[in-house]
Short mmCIF file of C-alpha atoms and ligand atoms in Angstrom, two decimals:
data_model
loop_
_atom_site.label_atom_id
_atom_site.label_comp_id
_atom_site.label_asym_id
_atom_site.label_seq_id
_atom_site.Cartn_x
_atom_site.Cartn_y
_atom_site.Cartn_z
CA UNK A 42 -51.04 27.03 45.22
CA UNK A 43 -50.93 23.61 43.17
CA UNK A 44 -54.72 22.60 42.01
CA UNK A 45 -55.06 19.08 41.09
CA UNK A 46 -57.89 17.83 39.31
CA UNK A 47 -59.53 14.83 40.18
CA UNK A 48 -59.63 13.01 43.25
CA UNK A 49 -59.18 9.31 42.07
CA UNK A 50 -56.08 7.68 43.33
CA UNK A 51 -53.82 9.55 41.78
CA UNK A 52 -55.18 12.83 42.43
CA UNK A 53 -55.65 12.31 45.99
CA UNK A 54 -52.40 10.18 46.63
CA UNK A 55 -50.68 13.38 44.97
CA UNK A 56 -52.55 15.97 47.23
CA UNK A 57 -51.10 13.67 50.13
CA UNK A 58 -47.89 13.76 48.62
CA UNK A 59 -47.81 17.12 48.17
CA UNK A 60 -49.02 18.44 51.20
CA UNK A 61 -46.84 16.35 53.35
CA UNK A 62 -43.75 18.02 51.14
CA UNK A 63 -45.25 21.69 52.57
CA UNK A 64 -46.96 22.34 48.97
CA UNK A 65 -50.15 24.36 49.13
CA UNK A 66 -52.39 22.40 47.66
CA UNK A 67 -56.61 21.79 46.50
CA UNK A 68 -58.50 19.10 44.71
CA UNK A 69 -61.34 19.69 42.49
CA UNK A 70 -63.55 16.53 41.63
CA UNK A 71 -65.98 16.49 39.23
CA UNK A 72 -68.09 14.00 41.12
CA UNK A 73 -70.96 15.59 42.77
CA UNK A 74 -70.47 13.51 46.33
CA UNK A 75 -68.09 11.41 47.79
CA UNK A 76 -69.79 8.33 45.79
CA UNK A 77 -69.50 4.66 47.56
CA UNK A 78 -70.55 2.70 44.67
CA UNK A 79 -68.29 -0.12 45.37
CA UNK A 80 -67.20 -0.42 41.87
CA UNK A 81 -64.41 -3.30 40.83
CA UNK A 82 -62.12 -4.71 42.78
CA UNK A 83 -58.16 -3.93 42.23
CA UNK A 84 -55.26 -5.41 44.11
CA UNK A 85 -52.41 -3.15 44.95
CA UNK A 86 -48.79 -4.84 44.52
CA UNK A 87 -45.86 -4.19 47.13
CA UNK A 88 -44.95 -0.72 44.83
CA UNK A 89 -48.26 0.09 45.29
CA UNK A 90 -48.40 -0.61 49.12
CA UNK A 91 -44.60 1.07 49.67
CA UNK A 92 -45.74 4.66 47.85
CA UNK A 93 -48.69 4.42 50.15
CA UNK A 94 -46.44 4.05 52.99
CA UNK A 95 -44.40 7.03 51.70
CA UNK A 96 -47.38 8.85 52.24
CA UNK A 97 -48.45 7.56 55.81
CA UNK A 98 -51.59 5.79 54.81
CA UNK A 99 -50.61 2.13 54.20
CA UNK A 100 -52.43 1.73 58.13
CA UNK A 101 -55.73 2.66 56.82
CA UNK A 102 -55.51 1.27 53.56
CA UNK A 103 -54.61 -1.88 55.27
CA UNK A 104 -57.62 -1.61 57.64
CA UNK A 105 -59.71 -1.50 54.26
CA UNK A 106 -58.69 -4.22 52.50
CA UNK A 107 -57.71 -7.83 52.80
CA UNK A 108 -53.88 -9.45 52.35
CA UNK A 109 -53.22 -11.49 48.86
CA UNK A 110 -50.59 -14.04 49.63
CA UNK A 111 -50.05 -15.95 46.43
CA UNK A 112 -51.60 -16.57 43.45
CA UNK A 113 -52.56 -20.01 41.99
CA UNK A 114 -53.28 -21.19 38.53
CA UNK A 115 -55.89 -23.97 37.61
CA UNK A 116 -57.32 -25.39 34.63
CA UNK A 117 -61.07 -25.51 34.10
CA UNK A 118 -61.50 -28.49 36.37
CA UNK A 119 -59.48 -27.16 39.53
CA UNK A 120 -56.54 -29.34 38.66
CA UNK A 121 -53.25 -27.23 39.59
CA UNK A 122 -51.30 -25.97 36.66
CA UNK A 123 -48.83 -23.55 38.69
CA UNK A 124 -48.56 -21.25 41.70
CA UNK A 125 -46.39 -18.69 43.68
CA UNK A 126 -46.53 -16.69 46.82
CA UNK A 127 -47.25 -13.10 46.03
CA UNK A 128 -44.54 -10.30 47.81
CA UNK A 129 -41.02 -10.42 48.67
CA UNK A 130 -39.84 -11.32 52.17
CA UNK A 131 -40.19 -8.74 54.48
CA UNK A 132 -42.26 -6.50 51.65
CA UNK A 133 -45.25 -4.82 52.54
CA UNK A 134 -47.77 -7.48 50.78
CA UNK A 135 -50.20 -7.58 48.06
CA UNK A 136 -53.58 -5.74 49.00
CA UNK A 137 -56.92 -5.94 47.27
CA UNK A 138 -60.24 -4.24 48.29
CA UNK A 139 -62.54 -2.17 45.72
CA UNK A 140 -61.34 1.01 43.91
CA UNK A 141 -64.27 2.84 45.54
CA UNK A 142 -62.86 2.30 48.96
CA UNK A 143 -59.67 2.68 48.43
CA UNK A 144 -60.66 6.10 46.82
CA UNK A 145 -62.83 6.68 49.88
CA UNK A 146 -59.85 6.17 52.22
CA UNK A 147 -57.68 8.74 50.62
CA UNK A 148 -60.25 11.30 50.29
CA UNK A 149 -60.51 10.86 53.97
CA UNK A 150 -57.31 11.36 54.76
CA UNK A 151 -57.11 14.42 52.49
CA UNK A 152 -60.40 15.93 54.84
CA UNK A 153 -58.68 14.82 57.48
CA UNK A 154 -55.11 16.69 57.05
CA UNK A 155 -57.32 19.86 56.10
CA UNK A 156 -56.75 19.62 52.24
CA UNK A 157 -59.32 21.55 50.42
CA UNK A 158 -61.09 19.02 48.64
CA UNK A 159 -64.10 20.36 46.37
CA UNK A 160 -66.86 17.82 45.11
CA UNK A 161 -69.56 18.65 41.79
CA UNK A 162 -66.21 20.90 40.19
CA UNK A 163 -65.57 19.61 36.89
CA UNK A 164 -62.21 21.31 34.39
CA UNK A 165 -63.81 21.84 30.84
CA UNK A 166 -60.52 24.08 29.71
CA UNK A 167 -56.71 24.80 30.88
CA UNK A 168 -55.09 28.16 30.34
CA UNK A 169 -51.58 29.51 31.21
CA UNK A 170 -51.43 33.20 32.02
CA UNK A 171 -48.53 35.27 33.49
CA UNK A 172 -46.41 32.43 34.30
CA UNK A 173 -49.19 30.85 36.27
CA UNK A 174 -51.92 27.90 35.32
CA UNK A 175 -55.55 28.13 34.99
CA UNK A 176 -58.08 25.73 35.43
CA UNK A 177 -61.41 26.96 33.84
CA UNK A 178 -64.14 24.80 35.55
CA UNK A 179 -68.16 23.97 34.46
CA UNK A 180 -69.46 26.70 36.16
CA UNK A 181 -66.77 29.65 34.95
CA UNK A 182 -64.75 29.97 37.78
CA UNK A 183 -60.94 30.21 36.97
CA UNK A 184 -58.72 28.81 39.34
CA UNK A 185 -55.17 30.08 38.96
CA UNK A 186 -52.43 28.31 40.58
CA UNK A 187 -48.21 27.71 40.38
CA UNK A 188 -49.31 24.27 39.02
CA UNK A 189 -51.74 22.40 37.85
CA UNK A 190 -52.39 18.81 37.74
CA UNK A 191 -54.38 16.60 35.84
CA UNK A 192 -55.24 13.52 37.70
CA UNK A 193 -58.76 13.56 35.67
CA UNK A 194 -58.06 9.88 34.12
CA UNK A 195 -58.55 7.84 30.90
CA UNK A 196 -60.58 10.72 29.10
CA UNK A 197 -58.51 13.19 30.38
CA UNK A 198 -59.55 17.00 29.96
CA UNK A 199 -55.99 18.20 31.13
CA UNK A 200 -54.30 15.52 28.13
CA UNK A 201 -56.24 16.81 25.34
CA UNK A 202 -55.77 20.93 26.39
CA UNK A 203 -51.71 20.20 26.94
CA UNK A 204 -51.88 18.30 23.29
CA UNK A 205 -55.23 18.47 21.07
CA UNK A 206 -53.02 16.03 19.11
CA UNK A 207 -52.85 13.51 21.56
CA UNK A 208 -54.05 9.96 20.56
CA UNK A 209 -57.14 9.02 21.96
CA UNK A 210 -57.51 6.14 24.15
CA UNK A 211 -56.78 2.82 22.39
CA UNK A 212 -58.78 -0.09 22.31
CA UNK A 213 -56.73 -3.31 23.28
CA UNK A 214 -59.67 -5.98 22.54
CA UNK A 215 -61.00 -7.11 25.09
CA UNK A 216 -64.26 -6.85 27.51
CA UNK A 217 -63.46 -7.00 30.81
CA UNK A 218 -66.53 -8.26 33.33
CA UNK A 219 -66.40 -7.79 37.35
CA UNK A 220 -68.78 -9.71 39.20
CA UNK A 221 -69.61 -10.39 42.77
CA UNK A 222 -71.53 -13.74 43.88
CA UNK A 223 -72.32 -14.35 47.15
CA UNK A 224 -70.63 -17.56 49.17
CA UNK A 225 -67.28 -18.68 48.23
CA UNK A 226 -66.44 -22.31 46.45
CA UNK A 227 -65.29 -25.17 48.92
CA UNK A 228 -61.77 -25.36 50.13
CA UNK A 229 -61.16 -21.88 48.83
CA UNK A 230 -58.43 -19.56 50.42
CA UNK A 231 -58.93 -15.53 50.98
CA UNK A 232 -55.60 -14.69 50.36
CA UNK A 233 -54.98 -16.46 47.06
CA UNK A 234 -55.74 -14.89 43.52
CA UNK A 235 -57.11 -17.93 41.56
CA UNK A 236 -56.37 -17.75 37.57
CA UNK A 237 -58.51 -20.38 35.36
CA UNK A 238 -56.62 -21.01 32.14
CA UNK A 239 -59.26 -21.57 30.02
CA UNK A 240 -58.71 -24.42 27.72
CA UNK A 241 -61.17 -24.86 25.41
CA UNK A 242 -62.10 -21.08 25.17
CA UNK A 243 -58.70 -19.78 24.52
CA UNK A 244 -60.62 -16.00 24.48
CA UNK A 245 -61.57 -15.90 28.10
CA UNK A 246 -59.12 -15.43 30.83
CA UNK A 247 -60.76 -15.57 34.45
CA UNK A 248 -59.46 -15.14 37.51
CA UNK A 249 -61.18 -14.51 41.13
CA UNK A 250 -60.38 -14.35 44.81
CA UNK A 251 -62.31 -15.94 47.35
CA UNK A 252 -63.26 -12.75 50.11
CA UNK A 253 -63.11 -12.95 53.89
CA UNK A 254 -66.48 -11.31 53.19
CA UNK A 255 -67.87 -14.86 52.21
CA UNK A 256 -68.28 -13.55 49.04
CA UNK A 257 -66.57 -14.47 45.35
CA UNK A 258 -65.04 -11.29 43.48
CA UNK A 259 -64.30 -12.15 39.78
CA UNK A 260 -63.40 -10.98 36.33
CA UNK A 261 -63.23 -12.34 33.12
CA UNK A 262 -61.23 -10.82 29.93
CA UNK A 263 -62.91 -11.68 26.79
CA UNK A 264 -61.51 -11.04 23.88
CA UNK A 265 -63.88 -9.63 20.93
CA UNK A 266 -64.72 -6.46 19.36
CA UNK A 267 -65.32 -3.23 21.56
CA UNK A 268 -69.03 -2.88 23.04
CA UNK A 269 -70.53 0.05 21.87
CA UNK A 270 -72.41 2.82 24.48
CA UNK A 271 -75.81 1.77 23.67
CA UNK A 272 -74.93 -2.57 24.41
CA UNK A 273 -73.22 -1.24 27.77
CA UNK A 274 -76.01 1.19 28.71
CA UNK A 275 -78.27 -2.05 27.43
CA UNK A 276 -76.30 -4.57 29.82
CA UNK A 277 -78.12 -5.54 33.09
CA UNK A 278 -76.48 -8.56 35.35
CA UNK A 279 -78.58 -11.36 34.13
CA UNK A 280 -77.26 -10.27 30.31
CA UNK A 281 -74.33 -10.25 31.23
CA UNK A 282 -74.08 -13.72 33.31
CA UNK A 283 -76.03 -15.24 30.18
CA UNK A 284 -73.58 -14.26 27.56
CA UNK A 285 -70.56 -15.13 29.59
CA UNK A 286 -72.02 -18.50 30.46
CA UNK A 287 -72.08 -19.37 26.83
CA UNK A 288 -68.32 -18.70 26.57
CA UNK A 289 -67.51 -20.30 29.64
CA UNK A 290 -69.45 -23.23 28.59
CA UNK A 291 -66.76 -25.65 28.33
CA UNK A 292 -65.37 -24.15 32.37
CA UNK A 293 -67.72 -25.72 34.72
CA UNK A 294 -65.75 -24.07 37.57
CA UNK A 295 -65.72 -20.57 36.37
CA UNK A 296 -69.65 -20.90 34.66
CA UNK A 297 -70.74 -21.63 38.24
CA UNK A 298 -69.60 -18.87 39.66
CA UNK A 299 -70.51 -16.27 37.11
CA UNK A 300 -73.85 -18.11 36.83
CA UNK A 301 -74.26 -17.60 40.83
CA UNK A 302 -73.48 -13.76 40.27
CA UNK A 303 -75.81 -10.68 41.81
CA UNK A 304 -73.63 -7.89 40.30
CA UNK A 305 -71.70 -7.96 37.08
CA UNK A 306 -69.81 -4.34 36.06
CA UNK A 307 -68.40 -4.40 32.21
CA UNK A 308 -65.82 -2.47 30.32
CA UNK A 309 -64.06 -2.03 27.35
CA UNK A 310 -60.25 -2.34 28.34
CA UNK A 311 -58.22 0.90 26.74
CA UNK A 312 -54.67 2.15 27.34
CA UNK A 313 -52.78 5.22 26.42
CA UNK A 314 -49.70 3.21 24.68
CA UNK A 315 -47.68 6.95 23.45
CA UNK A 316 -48.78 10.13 25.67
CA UNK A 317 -46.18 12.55 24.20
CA UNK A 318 -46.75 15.27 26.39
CA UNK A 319 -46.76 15.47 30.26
CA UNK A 320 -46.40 18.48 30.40
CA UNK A 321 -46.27 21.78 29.22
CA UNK A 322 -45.79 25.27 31.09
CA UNK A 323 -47.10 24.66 34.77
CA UNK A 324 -49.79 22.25 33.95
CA UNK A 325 -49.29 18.34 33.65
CA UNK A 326 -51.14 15.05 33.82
CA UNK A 327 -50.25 12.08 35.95
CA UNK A 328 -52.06 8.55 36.73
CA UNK A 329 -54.46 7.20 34.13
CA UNK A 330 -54.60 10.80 32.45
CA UNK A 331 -50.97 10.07 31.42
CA UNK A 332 -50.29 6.31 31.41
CA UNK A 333 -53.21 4.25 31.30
CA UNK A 334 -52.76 0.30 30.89
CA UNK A 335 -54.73 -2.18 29.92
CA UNK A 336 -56.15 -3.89 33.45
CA UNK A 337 -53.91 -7.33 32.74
CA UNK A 338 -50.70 -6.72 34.98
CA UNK A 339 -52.95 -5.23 37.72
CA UNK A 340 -50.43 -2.21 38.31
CA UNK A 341 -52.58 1.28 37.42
CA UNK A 342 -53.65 1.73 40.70
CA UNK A 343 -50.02 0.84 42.36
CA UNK A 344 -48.43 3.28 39.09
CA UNK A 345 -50.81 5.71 40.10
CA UNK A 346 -49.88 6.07 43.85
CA UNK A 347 -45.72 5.74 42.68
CA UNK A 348 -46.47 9.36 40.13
CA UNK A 349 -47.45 10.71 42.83
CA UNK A 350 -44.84 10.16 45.45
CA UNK A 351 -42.42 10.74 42.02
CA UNK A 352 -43.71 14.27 42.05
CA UNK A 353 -43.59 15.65 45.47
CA UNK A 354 -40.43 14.21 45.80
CA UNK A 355 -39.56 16.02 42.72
CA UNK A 356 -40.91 19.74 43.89
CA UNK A 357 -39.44 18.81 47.22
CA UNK A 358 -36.11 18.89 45.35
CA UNK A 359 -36.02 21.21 42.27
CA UNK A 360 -36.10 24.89 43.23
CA UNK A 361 -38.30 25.50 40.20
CA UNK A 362 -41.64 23.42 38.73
CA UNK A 363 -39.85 23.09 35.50
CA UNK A 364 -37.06 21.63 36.72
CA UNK A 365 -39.35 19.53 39.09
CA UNK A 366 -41.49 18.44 36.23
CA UNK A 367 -38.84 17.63 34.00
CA UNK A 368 -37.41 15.13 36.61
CA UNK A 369 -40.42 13.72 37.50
CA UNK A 370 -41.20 13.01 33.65
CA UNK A 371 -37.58 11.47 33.37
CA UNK A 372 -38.19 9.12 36.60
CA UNK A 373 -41.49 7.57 35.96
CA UNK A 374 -41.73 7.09 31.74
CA UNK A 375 -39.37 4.34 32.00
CA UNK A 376 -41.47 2.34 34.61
CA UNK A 377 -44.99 3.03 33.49
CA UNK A 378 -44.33 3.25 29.60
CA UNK A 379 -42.69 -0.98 30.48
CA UNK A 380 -46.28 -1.43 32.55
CA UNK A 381 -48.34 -0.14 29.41
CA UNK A 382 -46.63 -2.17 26.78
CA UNK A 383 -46.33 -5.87 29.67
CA UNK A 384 -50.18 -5.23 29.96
CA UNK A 385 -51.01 -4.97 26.05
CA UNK A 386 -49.19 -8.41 25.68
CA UNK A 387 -51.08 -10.13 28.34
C1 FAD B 54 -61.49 -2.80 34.72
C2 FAD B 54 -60.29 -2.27 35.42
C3 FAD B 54 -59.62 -3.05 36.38
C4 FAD B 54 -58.50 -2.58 37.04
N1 FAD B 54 -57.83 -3.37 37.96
C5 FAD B 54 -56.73 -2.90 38.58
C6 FAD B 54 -55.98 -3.68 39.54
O1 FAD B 54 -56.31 -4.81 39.87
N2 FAD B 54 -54.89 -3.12 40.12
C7 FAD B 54 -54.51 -1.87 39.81
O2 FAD B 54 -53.50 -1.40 40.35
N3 FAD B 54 -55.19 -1.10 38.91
C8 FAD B 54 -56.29 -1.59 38.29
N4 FAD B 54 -56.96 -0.83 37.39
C9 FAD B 54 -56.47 0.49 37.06
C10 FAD B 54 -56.84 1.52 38.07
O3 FAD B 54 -58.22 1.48 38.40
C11 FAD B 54 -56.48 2.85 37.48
O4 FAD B 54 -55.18 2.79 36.98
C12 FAD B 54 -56.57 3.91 38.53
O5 FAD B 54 -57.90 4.02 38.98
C13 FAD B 54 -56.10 5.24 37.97
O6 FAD B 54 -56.31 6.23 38.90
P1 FAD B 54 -56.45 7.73 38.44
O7 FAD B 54 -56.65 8.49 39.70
O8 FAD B 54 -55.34 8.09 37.53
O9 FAD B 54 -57.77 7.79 37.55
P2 FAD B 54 -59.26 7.54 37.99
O10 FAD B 54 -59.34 6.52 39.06
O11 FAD B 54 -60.03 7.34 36.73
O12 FAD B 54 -59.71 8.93 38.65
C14 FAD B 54 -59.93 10.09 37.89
C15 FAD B 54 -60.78 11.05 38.72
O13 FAD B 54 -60.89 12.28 38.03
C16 FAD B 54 -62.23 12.71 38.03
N5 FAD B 54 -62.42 13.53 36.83
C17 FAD B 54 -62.46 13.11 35.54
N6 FAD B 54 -62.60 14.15 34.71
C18 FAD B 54 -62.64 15.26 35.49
C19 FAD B 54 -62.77 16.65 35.19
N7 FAD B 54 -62.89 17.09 33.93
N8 FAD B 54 -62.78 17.53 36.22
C20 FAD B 54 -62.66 17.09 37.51
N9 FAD B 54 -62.53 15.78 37.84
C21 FAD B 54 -62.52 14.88 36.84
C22 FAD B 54 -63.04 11.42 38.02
O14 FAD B 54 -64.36 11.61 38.48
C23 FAD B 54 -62.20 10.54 38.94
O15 FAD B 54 -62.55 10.71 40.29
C24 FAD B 54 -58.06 -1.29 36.73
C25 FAD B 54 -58.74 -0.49 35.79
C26 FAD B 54 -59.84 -0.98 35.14
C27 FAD B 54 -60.57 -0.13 34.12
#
């Protein structure tokens, strides 16, 4: 039996994977329900989209979300400083929909292929005994498996019990703000990503796709000093829209459309830049928990779904998990470790 823990996008992508490899496999979440918040937005590149079709749900994930065609780069005014289709010819396309429903889509498809997957059970501890892994969850119950996964994310549980040494999440400095606004701004297209390059507030990069929903999804990456727990618990949507205003004051395409916003998320953007340890005995950490990047190349959710292909392929092949682990670690540094370091740059 292979527990994995957490049942984001990696964890369920890699109970997919899995499963469809023969693996006996169960997810543990510690999210009491199956929650719909719709979150922020991400857009899933053509590596994303191919390890999705590896795993036979690029059909529903396409249902889900919308097509992203090209991308197009303006200064504050609208005036066109670059652009470039998005995709090779013939790939499967760029994608973007929320991370909620993309999450919600998997976890279907895990109910659906009669994966166990287990909501409100949250890992506070790891053990290995007899050759075996142990999960020890909230509530006391020890779950013993051949292997044990930790697709539990930034703040990983799993990281910190394979290596209480392990660096703790670093912050790259910026703020990173998700809105929504309704309508979309004239002569808009919904398959482009639209970048402002901010001219006269070098700090702020913004960026935002026009939905088929009718509706304006945006962020903005400020750079400044790390919000602390108490502004973030303090931020409400109209706090939010006035302080960005005042740095997009100079951007009277970009103000307008924050200033029109009736949702604004915000978060401090962290990686993992040097996660030594993957794995140790039969437990191991994959997506976020392993490799997170700063949001700028757009590529943790596509990484995410790659790990896990990367590891079923890898206990398809290897007649023993050390083996399998050991490959999968030698496959997938290279690629995500190059993500990590592209993204801190940006
Ligand atoms: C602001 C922002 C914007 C982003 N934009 C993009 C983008 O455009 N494109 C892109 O590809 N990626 C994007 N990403 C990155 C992407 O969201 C992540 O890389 C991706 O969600 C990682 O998936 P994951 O499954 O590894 O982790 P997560 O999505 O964080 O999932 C972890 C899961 O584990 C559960 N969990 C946590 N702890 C425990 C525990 N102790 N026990 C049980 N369960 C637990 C959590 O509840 C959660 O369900 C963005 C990230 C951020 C922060």
């Amino acid at each position: 039996m292979i527990h994995v823990v957490g049942a984001g996008i990696a964890g369920s992508a890699a109970a997919l994977a899995l499963h469809a490899v023969g693996a006996d496999v169960a997810v543990h979440e510690a999210h009491p329900d199956a929650s719909t918040d719709a979150g922020a937005f991400l857009t899933l590149a053509e590596n994303g989209m191919r390890a999705l079709q590896a795993i036979g749900v690029d059909e529903a994930v396409r249902r889900a979300s919308a097509p992203l065609r090209s991308m197009r780069v303006t200064d504050g005014s609208g005036t066109e400083l670059a652009s470039r289709p998005l995709g090779e010819p013939g790939g499967p396309g760029y994608r973007y929909l929320t991370r909620a429903r993309l999450c919600a889509v998997l976890q279907d498809e895990v109910r659906r292929r009669g994966i166990p997957l287990h909501h409100g059970e949250r890992l506070v501890a790891t053990a290995g005994e007899d050759g075996r892994a142990v999960a020890v969850l909230a509530d006391g119950t020890r779950l013993s498996g051949d292997l044990l996964i930790g697709a539990d994310g930034l703040r990983s549980v799993v990281r910190t019990q394979l290596d209480p040494d392990a660096a703790p999440p670093r912050y790259v400095g910026s703020q990173i703000f998700y809105g929504t606004a309704p309508g979309t701004p004239p002569g808009t297209s919904t398959d482009r990503m639209q970048f402002v390059r901010s001219t006269a507030t070098g700090s702020v990069a913004f960026g935002f796709i026009a939905t088929e929903h009718a509706e304006t999804w945006w962020f903005a990456r400020v750079k400044g000093p790390e919000l602390t727990p108490d502004q973030l618990a303090a931020g409400t949507t109209e706090r939010w829209v006035a302080l960005l205003s005042d740095a997009l004051s100079a951007e009277p395409g970009p103000r307008a459309i924050v200033r029109a916003a009736d949702r604004v998320l915000v978060t401090n953007a962290y990686d993992l830049a040097d996660v030594r340890m993957w794995h140790r005995d039969h437990t191991m950490i994959i997506g976020d928990a392993a490799h997170a990047a700063s949001p700028a190349t757009g590529q943790g959710a596509s990484m995410a779904l790659e790990d896990a292909v990367a590891l079923a392929e890898a206990i398809r092949d290897e007649d023993r998990i050390d083996a399998a682990l050991a490959a999968y670690e030698e496959r997938r540094r290279g690629p995500v470790e190059a993500n990590t370091a592209a993204s801190a740059r940006m």
